[in-house]
GROMACS .gro file of C-alpha atoms in nm:
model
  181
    1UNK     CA    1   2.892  -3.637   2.306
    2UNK     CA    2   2.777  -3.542   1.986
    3UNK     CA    3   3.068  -3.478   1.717
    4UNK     CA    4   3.017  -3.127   1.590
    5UNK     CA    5   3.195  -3.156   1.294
    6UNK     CA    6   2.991  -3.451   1.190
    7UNK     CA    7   2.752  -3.436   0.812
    8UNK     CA    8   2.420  -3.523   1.036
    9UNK     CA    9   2.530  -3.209   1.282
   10UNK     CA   10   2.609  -2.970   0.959
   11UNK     CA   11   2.281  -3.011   0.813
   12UNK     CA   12   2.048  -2.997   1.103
   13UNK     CA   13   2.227  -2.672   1.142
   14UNK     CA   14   2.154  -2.560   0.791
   15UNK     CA   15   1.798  -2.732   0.838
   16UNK     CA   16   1.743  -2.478   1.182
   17UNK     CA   17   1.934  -2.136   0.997
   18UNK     CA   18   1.659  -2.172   0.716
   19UNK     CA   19   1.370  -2.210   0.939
   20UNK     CA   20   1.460  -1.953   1.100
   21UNK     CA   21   1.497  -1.712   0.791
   22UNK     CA   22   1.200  -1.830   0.661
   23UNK     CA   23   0.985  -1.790   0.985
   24UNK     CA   24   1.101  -1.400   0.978
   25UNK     CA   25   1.084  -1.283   0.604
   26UNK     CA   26   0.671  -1.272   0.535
   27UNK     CA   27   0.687  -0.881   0.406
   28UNK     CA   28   0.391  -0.780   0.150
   29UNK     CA   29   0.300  -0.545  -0.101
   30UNK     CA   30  -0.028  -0.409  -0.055
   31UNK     CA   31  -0.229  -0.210  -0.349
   32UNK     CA   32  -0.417   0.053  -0.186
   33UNK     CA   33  -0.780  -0.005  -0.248
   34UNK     CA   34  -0.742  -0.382  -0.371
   35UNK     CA   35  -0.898  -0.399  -0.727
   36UNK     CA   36  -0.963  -0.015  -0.780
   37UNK     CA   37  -0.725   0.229  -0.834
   38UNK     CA   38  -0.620   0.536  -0.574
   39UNK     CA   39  -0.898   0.814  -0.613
   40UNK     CA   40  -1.181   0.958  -0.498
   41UNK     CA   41  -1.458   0.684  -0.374
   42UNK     CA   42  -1.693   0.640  -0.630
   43UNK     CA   43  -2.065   0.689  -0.526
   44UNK     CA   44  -2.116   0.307  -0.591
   45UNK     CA   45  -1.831   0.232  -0.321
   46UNK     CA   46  -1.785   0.534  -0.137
   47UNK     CA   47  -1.601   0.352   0.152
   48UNK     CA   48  -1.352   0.163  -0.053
   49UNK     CA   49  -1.071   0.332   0.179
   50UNK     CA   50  -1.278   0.190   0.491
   51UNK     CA   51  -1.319  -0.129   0.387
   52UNK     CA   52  -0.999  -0.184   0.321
   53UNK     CA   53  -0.862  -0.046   0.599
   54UNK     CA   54  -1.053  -0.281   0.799
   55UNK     CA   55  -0.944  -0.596   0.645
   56UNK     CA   56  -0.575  -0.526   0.604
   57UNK     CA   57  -0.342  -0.560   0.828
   58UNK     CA   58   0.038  -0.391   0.761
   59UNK     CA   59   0.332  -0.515   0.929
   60UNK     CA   60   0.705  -0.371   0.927
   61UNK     CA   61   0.843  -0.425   0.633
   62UNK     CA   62   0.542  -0.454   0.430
   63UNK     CA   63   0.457  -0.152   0.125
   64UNK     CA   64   0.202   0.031   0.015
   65UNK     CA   65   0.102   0.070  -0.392
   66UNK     CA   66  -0.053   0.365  -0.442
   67UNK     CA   67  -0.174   0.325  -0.868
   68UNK     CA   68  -0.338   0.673  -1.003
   69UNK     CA   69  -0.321   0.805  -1.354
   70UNK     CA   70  -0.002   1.077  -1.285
   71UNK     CA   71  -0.187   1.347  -1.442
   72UNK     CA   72  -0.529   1.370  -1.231
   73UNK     CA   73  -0.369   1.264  -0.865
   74UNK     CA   74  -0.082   1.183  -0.619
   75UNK     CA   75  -0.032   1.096  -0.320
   76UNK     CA   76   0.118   1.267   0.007
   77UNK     CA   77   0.166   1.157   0.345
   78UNK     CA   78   0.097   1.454   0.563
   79UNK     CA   79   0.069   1.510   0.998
   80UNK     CA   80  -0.277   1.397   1.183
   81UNK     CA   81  -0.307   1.722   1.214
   82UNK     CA   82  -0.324   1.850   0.801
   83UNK     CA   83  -0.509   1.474   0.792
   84UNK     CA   84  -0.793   1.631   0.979
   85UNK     CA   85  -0.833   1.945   0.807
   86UNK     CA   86  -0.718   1.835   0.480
   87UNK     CA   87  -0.449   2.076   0.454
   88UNK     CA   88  -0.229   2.017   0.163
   89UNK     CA   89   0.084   2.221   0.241
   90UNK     CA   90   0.362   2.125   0.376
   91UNK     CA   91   0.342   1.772   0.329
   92UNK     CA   92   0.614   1.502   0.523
   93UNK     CA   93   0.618   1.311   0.149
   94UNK     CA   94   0.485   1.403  -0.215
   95UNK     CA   95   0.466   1.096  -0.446
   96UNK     CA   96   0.344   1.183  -0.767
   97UNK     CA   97   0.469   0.922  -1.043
   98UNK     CA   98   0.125   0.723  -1.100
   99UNK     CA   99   0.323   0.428  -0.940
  100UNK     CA  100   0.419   0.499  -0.600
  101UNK     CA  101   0.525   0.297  -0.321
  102UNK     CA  102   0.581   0.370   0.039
  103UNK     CA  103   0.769   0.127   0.271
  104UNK     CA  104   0.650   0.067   0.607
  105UNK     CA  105   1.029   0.070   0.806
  106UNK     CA  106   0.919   0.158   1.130
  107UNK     CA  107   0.601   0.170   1.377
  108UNK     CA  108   0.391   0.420   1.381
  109UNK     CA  109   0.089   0.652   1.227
  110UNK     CA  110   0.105   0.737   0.892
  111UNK     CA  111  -0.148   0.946   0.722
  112UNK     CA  112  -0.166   0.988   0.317
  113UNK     CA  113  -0.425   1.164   0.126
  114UNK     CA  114  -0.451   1.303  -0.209
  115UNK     CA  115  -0.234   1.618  -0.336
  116UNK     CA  116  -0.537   1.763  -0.524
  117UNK     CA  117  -0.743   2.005  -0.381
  118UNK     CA  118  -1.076   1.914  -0.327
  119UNK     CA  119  -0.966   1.527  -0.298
  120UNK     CA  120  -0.962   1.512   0.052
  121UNK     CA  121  -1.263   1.615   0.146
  122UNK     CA  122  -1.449   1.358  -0.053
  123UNK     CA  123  -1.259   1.107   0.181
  124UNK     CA  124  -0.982   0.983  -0.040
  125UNK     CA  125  -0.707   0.957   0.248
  126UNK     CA  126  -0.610   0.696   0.457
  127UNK     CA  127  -0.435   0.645   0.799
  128UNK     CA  128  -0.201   0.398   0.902
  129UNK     CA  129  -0.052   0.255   1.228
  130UNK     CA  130   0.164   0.018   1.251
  131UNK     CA  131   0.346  -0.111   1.617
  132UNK     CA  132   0.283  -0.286   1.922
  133UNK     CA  133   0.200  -0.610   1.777
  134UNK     CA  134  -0.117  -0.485   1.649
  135UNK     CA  135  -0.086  -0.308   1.338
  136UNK     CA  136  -0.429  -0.154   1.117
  137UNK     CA  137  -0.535   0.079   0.869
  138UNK     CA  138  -0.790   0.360   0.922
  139UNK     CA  139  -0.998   0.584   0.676
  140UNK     CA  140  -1.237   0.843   0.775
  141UNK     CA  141  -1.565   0.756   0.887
  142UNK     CA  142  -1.855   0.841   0.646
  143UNK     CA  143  -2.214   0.853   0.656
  144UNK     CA  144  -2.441   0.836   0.977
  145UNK     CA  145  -2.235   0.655   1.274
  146UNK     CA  146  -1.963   0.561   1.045
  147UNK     CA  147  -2.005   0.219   1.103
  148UNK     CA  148  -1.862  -0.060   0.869
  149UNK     CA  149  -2.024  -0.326   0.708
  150UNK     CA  150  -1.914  -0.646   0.823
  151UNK     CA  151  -1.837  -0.776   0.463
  152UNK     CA  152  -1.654  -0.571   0.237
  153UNK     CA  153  -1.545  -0.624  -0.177
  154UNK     CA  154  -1.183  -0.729  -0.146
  155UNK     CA  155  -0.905  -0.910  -0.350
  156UNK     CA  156  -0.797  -1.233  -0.205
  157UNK     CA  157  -0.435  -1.119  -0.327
  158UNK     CA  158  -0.211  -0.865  -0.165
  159UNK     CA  159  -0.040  -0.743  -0.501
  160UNK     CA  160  -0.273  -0.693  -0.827
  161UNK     CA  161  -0.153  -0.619  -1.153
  162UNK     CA  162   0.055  -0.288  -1.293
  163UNK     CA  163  -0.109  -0.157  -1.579
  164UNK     CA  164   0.204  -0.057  -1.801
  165UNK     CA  165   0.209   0.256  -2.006
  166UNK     CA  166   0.302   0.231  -2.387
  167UNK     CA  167   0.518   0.462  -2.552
  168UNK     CA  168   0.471   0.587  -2.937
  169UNK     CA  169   0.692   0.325  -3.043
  170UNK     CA  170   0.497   0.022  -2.875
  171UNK     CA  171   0.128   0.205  -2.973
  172UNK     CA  172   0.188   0.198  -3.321
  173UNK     CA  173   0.391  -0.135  -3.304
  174UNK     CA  174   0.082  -0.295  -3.155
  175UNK     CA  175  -0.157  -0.195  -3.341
  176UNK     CA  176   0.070  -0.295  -3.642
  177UNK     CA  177   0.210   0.001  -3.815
  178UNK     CA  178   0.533   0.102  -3.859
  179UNK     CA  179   0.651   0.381  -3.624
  180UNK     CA  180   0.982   0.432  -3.815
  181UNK     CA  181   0.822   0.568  -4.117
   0.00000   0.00000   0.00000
């Protein structure tokens, strides 16, 4: 019989704990809309939302960046039922610091969609379910039939970069003047 208090038995132990942890951590940050920012489709890509809610795919666990200049747009999740008429009031969640994240803790639907009027309608909102073992993202349908194209522009990365506002005293230190005087 094997000794359990032997070195060889304490590290395959250790060895078969970290697997194990490893196997189950895999969580993700996700940056709505991959390289462009969250707002209204631009005519050039006016199914960014559906694009990339067909090629992500968000777990438990996983987040969601939402990156918008704070002044021009937020974000708010909202029922299916304010999702299909864009109705702005009474939101479940209003995010509104340019940086926001929401953390997927349980399965589900979630819809989000801008807080500014007239945003919605121009198809910036997206719906999310998560469970089951099969988890996806959904954005309206636009244009005739809806249908997606079955290549879309996407990052290869989950998590871009965060542009980082400057205050007065790192504007003028940059540019090389001093903001003391």
């Amino acid at each position: 019989m094997a000794n359990l208090r032997s070195p060889m038995f304490m590290v395959l132990c250790a060895f078969q704990l970290l697997a194990l942890l490893q196997s189950q951590v895999s969580c993700y940050t996700f940056k709505v809309g991959d390289l462009s920012s969250w707002g209204i489709p631009s005519e050039t890509n006016p199914k960014i939302y559906s694009y990339w809610s067909k090629y992500h795919s968000v777990r438990i666990g996983d987040s969601l960046l939402f990156l918008y200049p704070p002044s021009q747009d937020s974000v708010i999740q909202v029922t299916p039922q304010n999702f299909d008429s864009c109705n702005l009031k009474d939101p479940i969640l209003h995010m509104n610091n340019g940086n926001s994240l929401f953390n997927i803790t349980e399965e589900g639907d979630f819809y989000f969609t801008s807080g500014e009027a007239g945003h919605c309608e121009k198809r910036q909102k997206l719906h999310i379910k998560v469970g089951n073992g099969t988890s996806s993202a959904y954005a309206p349908n636009s244009g005739p039939g809806g249908a997606l194209a079955d290549t879309a522009p996407s990052s290869p990365i989950a998590f871009g970069s965060i542009p980082v506002a400057l205050d007065a005293f790192e504007e003028k230190r940059a540019v090389g003047t001093n903001p003391v005087a």
